[in-house]
Each structure stands twice: as structure tokens, then as C-alpha cells.
Amino acid sequence: MTTSIAADQLRSFVERVERLNEEKKSISDDIKDVYTEAKGNGYDSKVMKTLIKERAKDREARQEERAILELYETALGMS
Amino acid sequence: MTTSIAADQLRSFVERVERLNEEKKSISDDIKDVYTEAKGNGYDSKVMKTLIKERAKDREARQEERAILELYETALGMS
Amino acid sequence: MTTSIAADQLRSFVERVERLNEEKKSISDDIKDVYTEAKGNGYDSKVMKTLIKERAKDREARQEERAILELYETALGMS
Amino acid sequence: MTTSIAADQLRSFVERVERLNEEKKSISDDIKDVYTEAKGNGYDSKVMKTLIKERAKDREARQEERAILELYETALGMS
DNA sequence: CACTGGAAAATGCCGC
DNA sequence: GCGGCATTTTCCAGTG
């Protein structure tokens, strides 16, 4: 019956999202644990967070730089 | 040398968090994919999100109910 | 003069917020007083806070229930 | 009956807190409105918040200064 | 004075 | 593409 099939499909989608949400939460907890452990070793988690954000920004900048470089190379027929 | 050891330890903590952040992002992307797929099957993602939130709330409520019961029992000296 | 006018306007906004902040703080103090008084009458403020939170959640849940119903009706073309 | 009286008293405390919570929420909403209005007039609410915090600190510092002054005056028999 | 919980801010997402 | 909204993260006060 069509309605039941639709219900099953919907349920399937919902459960997939729920499963992923759980995994996500589990990882967030792990991150918290790392900060707790770092704190126990005398590191300041606020500073660590700033550092990590900086590093992410740097990586991103480097990637973008590379993308631009490739764009130029393509434009100049160097690719 | 002590400083180097500390640096290594800090680096280790930072890299663990970074790795976990990546995993988290990957899962977020997966969730987005599920919603996209669901949408392609005619489901309204806003409604789905509401539904999922409700289900989570229900689960949470059940857990909390027990916690409250225990709190009350403690307050009434029944523990 | 434009700058002065802007300064006056900004000052007005700032003072309004400051006044409201004071009122808010005053109310927070009142709440604390109630808890202190309740405690003096043998009530456990932690339990009271849980109770109050629960009641708020119940009220909120009732409101949201109606919102969800409307969302579903809309999704099912019943609106 | 004692239990009923206690229940009434508890209810009274709870309702007083709830009433105060509502007032507090109402004021928070008013504050938000002021920021919205300020934003509509071209002011940056983040900057405003910083400013207000600064002013609060200044006031506090001034009060403290005055308190110390009075302490000294008392010590010197000038009060 | 450290810590949890709640408010505020920042970020990212969605619809228009 | 942008503005509004929701989620996430950050901050701070209150508590023990």
C-alpha cells in the first residue's frame, strides 16, 4: 500500500538523520573530553580554541591561494 | 627538553581536536545529504526537522522525568 | 549639528538599555530573596528551581504542540 | 491541615518566582527592542554592548573609589 | 574558586 | 545573493 511505503521511507530518512545526530553528539563529547584532559595538563582551553580556529583559517587561506594559483595557470595555458 | 615535550603534548591535543572537528563536519554533510535525498522524494525538510526534534525531546523528557523523580525522593528523604 | 544629534540619539539608546539593565538586576535580586525566604521555611531551592523549570517547560510544550499541529496541517495541505 | 498549608505556601513561593521570571523576560525583550531600534538607526549593537559594559565598569570603579575615600576619612577622623 | 547551567554572540543554513 | 532564522559556540553569573 502506497501510504505505508511512504511512511516506511519517511521513517527510514528520519532514523538515518537521528543516527547521524547521535554520532555527531558523540564526537562533540569526545572533543569536550580532549579539552578536559588538556585542562588537566595545564592548558587553557579558551586559548586552545583560538589557536585551532587560527590554524583552520590558515589552512583555508592556503587552499584558496592554491585555487587562485591554479586558476591563473589555467588562464595562462599552463595546466 | 621540557619545553619541547610540552609543545609535543599541546600539538597532540590540538591535532586530536582538529581530527574530531573534521569528522564532525563530515557527519554534518551526511545529514545535509539525507535531507536533500528526502526532499527529492517529496518530503518537506522543515517538517522532518520538527519531527526529529520532537522525537528527541520526547526521549529527553523521559530521561529527565526519572532524574526529577529521584530529586524529589531525595528531597523527601525517601532515598 | 548632525554629529551632536547622533551623539544624543546614541546616548538615549545607551541610557535606555542601562535603565532596563538596572530593573532586570533588581528583579534578579527579588528572586534571590524569594528563594532565601523559602529556604528559611524549609524548602529546598534546588527542588523549587526544578519544579519551576518543569512548569515552564509544560507551558511551552503546550504552545509548541499547537504550532506543530499547524505545521503538519500545512504540509498535508489541510490549511 | 499542615500538609495543605505547606502546599499552599510552596505554591505561593513558586508563583512569586514565576511572576518575577516573567517580568525579567519582559525586560529582556524590551532591551532587545532597544537594540533593534538602535540598529535601525545605524548603530552597531555589539559596539553598544561593549560601551555599556565599559560604563558599568566605570561606575563601579567610581563607587569603589568613593568607598575607599570614606574609609580613609573615617580613619583620619574626618567623618 | 572551580564548575555547571543559562544567556548572549557567532556562525551557518535556508528561503526568497 | 542576502536577510532572517536556527544552531552552535562562547561567555558569564550564580552555586557549592
PDB file of N, CA, C and O in Angstrom, chain D residues 2-5 15 17 19 22 29 31 40 48 61 68-69 71 74:
ATOM      1  N   THR D   2      -1.864  20.534  58.094  1.00  0.00           N
ATOM      2  CA  THR D   2      -0.494  21.018  57.902  1.00  0.00           C
ATOM      3  C   THR D   2       0.017  20.863  56.472  1.00  0.00           C
ATOM      4  O   THR D   2       0.589  21.787  55.905  1.00  0.00           O
ATOM      5  N   THR D   3      -0.215  19.673  55.924  1.00  0.00           N
ATOM      6  CA  THR D   3       0.316  19.423  54.587  1.00  0.00           C
ATOM      7  C   THR D   3      -0.234  20.418  53.566  1.00  0.00           C
ATOM      8  O   THR D   3       0.508  20.954  52.743  1.00  0.00           O
ATOM      9  N   SER D   4      -1.536  20.680  53.627  1.00  0.00           N
ATOM     10  CA  SER D   4      -2.164  21.616  52.700  1.00  0.00           C
ATOM     11  C   SER D   4      -1.564  23.010  52.839  1.00  0.00           C
ATOM     12  O   SER D   4      -1.306  23.701  51.858  1.00  0.00           O
ATOM     13  N   ILE D   5      -1.381  23.389  54.101  1.00  0.00           N
ATOM     14  CA  ILE D   5      -0.799  24.710  54.344  1.00  0.00           C
ATOM     15  C   ILE D   5       0.592  24.798  53.717  1.00  0.00           C
ATOM     16  O   ILE D   5       0.926  25.773  53.048  1.00  0.00           O
ATOM     17  N   GLU D  15       4.868  30.638  42.661  1.00  0.00           N
ATOM     18  CA  GLU D  15       4.201  31.620  41.812  1.00  0.00           C
ATOM     19  C   GLU D  15       4.873  32.989  41.865  1.00  0.00           C
ATOM     20  O   GLU D  15       4.919  33.702  40.858  1.00  0.00           O
ATOM     21  N   VAL D  17       8.068  33.481  42.244  1.00  0.00           N
ATOM     22  CA  VAL D  17       9.244  33.377  41.365  1.00  0.00           C
ATOM     23  C   VAL D  17       8.815  33.414  39.900  1.00  0.00           C
ATOM     24  O   VAL D  17       9.418  34.115  39.082  1.00  0.00           O
ATOM     25  N   ARG D  19       6.223  34.778  38.567  1.00  0.00           N
ATOM     26  CA  ARG D  19       5.829  36.148  38.204  1.00  0.00           C
ATOM     27  C   ARG D  19       7.063  37.013  37.937  1.00  0.00           C
ATOM     28  O   ARG D  19       7.140  37.733  36.934  1.00  0.00           O
ATOM     29  N   GLU D  22       8.721  36.208  34.682  1.00  0.00           N
ATOM     30  CA  GLU D  22       8.021  36.825  33.555  1.00  0.00           C
ATOM     31  C   GLU D  22       8.430  38.281  33.381  1.00  0.00           C
ATOM     32  O   GLU D  22       8.699  38.732  32.269  1.00  0.00           O
ATOM     33  N   ASP D  29      13.174  41.381  26.720  1.00  0.00           N
ATOM     34  CA  ASP D  29      12.577  41.664  25.419  1.00  0.00           C
ATOM     35  C   ASP D  29      12.660  43.156  25.095  1.00  0.00           C
ATOM     36  O   ASP D  29      12.965  43.541  23.960  1.00  0.00           O
ATOM     37  N   ILE D  31      14.873  45.217  26.145  1.00  0.00           N
ATOM     38  CA  ILE D  31      16.265  45.520  25.811  1.00  0.00           C
ATOM     39  C   ILE D  31      16.539  45.153  24.360  1.00  0.00           C
ATOM     40  O   ILE D  31      17.126  45.931  23.598  1.00  0.00           O
ATOM     41  N   GLY D  40      18.310  49.938  13.600  1.00  0.00           N
ATOM     42  CA  GLY D  40      17.557  50.607  12.550  1.00  0.00           C
ATOM     43  C   GLY D  40      18.018  52.037  12.326  1.00  0.00           C
ATOM     44  O   GLY D  40      17.789  52.638  11.272  1.00  0.00           O
ATOM     45  N   MET D  48      27.672  48.894  20.980  1.00  0.00           N
ATOM     46  CA  MET D  48      26.878  49.468  22.069  1.00  0.00           C
ATOM     47  C   MET D  48      27.026  48.652  23.350  1.00  0.00           C
ATOM     48  O   MET D  48      27.177  49.200  24.447  1.00  0.00           O
ATOM     49  N   ALA D  61      33.878  51.387  39.420  1.00  0.00           N
ATOM     50  CA  ALA D  61      35.182  51.871  39.859  1.00  0.00           C
ATOM     51  C   ALA D  61      35.009  53.139  40.672  1.00  0.00           C
ATOM     52  O   ALA D  61      35.653  53.316  41.712  1.00  0.00           O
ATOM     53  N   ILE D  68      36.593  53.832  49.301  1.00  0.00           N
ATOM     54  CA  ILE D  68      37.940  53.910  49.865  1.00  0.00           C
ATOM     55  C   ILE D  68      38.172  55.286  50.489  1.00  0.00           C
ATOM     56  O   ILE D  68      38.697  55.406  51.600  1.00  0.00           O
ATOM     57  N   LEU D  69      37.743  56.288  49.772  1.00  0.00           N
ATOM     58  CA  LEU D  69      37.877  57.659  50.277  1.00  0.00           C
ATOM     59  C   LEU D  69      37.220  57.793  51.642  1.00  0.00           C
ATOM     60  O   LEU D  69      37.812  58.310  52.601  1.00  0.00           O
ATOM     61  N   LEU D  71      36.572  55.456  53.741  1.00  0.00           N
ATOM     62  CA  LEU D  71      37.336  54.659  54.696  1.00  0.00           C
ATOM     63  C   LEU D  71      38.494  55.478  55.250  1.00  0.00           C
ATOM     64  O   LEU D  71      38.722  55.532  56.474  1.00  0.00           O
ATOM     65  N   THR D  74      37.317  58.236  57.514  1.00  0.00           N
ATOM     66  CA  THR D  74      36.967  57.704  58.825  1.00  0.00           C
ATOM     67  C   THR D  74      38.230  57.470  59.657  1.00  0.00           C
ATOM     68  O   THR D  74      38.313  57.836  60.828  1.00  0.00           O
TER      69      THR D  74
END
